[in-house]
Tab-separated table of C-alpha atoms in Angstrom:
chain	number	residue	atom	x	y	z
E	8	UNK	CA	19.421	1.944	8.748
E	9	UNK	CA	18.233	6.041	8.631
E	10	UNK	CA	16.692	7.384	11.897
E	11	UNK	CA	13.314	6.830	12.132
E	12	UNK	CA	11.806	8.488	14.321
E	13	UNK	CA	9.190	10.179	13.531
E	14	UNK	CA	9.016	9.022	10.135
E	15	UNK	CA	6.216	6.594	11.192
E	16	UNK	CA	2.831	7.055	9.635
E	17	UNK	CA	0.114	7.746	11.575
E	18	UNK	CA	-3.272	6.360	10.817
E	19	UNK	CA	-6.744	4.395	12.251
E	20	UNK	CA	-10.121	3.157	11.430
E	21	UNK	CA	-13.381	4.677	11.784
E	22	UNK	CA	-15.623	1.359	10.677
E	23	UNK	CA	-14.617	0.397	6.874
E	24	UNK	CA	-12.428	3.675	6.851
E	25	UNK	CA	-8.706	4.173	6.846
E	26	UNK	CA	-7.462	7.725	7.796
E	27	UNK	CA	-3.989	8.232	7.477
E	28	UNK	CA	-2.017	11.097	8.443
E	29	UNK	CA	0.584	12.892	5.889
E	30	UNK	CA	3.750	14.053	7.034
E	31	UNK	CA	5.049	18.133	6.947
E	32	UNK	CA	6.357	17.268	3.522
E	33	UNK	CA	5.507	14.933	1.171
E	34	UNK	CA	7.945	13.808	-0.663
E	35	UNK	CA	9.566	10.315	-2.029
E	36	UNK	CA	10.109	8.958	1.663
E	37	UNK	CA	7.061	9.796	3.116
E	38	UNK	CA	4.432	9.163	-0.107
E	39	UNK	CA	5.935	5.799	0.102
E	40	UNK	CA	5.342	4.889	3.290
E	41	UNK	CA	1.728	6.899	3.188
E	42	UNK	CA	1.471	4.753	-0.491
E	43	UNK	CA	2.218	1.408	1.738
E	44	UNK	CA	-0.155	2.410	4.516
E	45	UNK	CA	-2.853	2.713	2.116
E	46	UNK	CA	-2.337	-0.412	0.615
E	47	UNK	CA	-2.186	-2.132	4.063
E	48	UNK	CA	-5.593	-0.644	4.830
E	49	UNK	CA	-7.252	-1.576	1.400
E	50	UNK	CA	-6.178	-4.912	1.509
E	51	UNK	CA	-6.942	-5.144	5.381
E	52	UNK	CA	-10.593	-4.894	3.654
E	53	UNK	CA	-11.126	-0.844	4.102
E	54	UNK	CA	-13.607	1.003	1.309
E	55	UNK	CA	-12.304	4.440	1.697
E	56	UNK	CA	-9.237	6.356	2.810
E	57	UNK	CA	-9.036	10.075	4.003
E	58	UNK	CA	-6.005	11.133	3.631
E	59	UNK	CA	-5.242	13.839	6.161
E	60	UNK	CA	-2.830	17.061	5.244
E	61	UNK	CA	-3.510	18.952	8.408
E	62	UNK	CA	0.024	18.500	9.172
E	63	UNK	CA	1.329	18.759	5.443
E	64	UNK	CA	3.281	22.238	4.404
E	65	UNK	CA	4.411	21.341	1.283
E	66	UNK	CA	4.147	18.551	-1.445
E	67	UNK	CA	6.788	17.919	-4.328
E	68	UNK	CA	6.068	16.565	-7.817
E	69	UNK	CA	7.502	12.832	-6.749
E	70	UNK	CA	4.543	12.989	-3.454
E	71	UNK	CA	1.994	14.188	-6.016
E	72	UNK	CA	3.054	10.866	-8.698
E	73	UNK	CA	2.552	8.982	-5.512
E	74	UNK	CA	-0.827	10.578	-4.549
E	75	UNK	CA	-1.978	9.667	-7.905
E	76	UNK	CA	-1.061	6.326	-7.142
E	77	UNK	CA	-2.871	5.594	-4.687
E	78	UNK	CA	-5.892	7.034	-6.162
E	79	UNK	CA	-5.353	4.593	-8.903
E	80	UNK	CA	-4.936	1.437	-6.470
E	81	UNK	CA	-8.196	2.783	-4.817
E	82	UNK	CA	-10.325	3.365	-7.729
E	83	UNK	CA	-9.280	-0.039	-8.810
E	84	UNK	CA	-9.994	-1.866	-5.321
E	85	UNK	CA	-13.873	0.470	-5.652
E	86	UNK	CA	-12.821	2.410	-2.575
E	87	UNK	CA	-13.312	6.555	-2.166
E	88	UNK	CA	-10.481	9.081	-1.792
E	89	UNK	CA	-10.828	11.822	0.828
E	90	UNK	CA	-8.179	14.282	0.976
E	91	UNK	CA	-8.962	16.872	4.639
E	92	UNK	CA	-7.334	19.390	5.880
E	93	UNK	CA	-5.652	20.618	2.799
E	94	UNK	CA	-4.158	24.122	2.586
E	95	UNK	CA	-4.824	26.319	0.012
E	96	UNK	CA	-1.576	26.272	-1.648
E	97	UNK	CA	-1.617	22.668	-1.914
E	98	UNK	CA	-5.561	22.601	-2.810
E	99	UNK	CA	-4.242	25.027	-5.956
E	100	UNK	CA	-1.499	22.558	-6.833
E	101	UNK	CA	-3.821	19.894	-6.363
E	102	UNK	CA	-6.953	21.713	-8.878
E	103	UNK	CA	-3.870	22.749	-11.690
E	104	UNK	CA	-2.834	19.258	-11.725
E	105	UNK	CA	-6.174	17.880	-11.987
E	106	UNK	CA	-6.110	15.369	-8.709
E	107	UNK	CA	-9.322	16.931	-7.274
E	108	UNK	CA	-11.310	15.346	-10.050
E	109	UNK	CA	-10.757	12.171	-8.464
E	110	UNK	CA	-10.705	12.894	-4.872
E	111	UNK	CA	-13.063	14.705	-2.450
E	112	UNK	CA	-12.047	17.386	-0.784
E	113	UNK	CA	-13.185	18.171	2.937
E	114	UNK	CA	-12.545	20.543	5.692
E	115	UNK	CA	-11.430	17.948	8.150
E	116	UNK	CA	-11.547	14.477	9.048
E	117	UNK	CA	-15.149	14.795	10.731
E	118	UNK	CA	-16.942	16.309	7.636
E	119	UNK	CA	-14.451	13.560	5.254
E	120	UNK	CA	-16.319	10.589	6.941
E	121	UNK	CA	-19.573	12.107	6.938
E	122	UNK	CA	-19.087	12.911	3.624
E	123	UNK	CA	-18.020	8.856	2.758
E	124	UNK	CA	-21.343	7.786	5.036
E	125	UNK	CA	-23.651	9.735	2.491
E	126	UNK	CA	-21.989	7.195	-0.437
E	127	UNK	CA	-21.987	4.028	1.656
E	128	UNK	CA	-25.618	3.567	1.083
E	129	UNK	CA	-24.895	4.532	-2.895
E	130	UNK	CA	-23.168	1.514	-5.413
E	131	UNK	CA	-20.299	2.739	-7.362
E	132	UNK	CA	-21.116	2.889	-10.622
E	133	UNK	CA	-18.861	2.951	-13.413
């Protein structure tokens, strides 16, 4: 067994949403364990995850396969994606490889689940 500490994701509910807390870099290790958090959450009955960079310097091309992941497993489950707190750098990255056209992007974690209450009241329609 690796050392763990401080490997551990952080995340918590705010009614039917999951906010979970990226690492400093997101790579293999830690989009797997954010990927498995996610999935915990979903099928713990959550309709939307914010997924929160404020802590996140840098994200390699494995963490951005993952990211897409989990959009998939949400999109398939009906939730929303919220990505907060991103920094511009990654918000480029994240624009050049198209994920922002199926996330929302918000300043931080209070305007991400405002921003999920305004589509609570709205079906998803496909």
């Amino acid at each position: 067994m690796g050392e763990s500490i401080g490997l551990s994701i952080r995340s918590h509910c705010v009614g039917t949403t999951a906010v979970i807390y990226a690492s400093d870099y997101l790579n293999k290790l830690t989009g797997e364990r954010i990927e498995r958090e996610c999935k915990d959450r979903l099928d713990s009955g959550c309709r939307a995850l914010i997924i929160d960079f404020s802590d996140t310097q840098l994200v390699n091309s494995i963490g951005i396969s993952i990211l897409l992941g989990i959009i998939d497993v949400a999109e398939k489950n009906g939730a929303r994606v919220v990505f907060s707190e991103v920094n511009n750098q990654t918000i480029e990255l994240f624009e050049m490889l198209g994920l922002t056209r199926h996330v929302v992007l918000a300043k931080d974690e209070h305007e991400a689940i405002l921003n999920l209450s305004h589509y609570e009241t709205t079906p998803i329609v496909h």
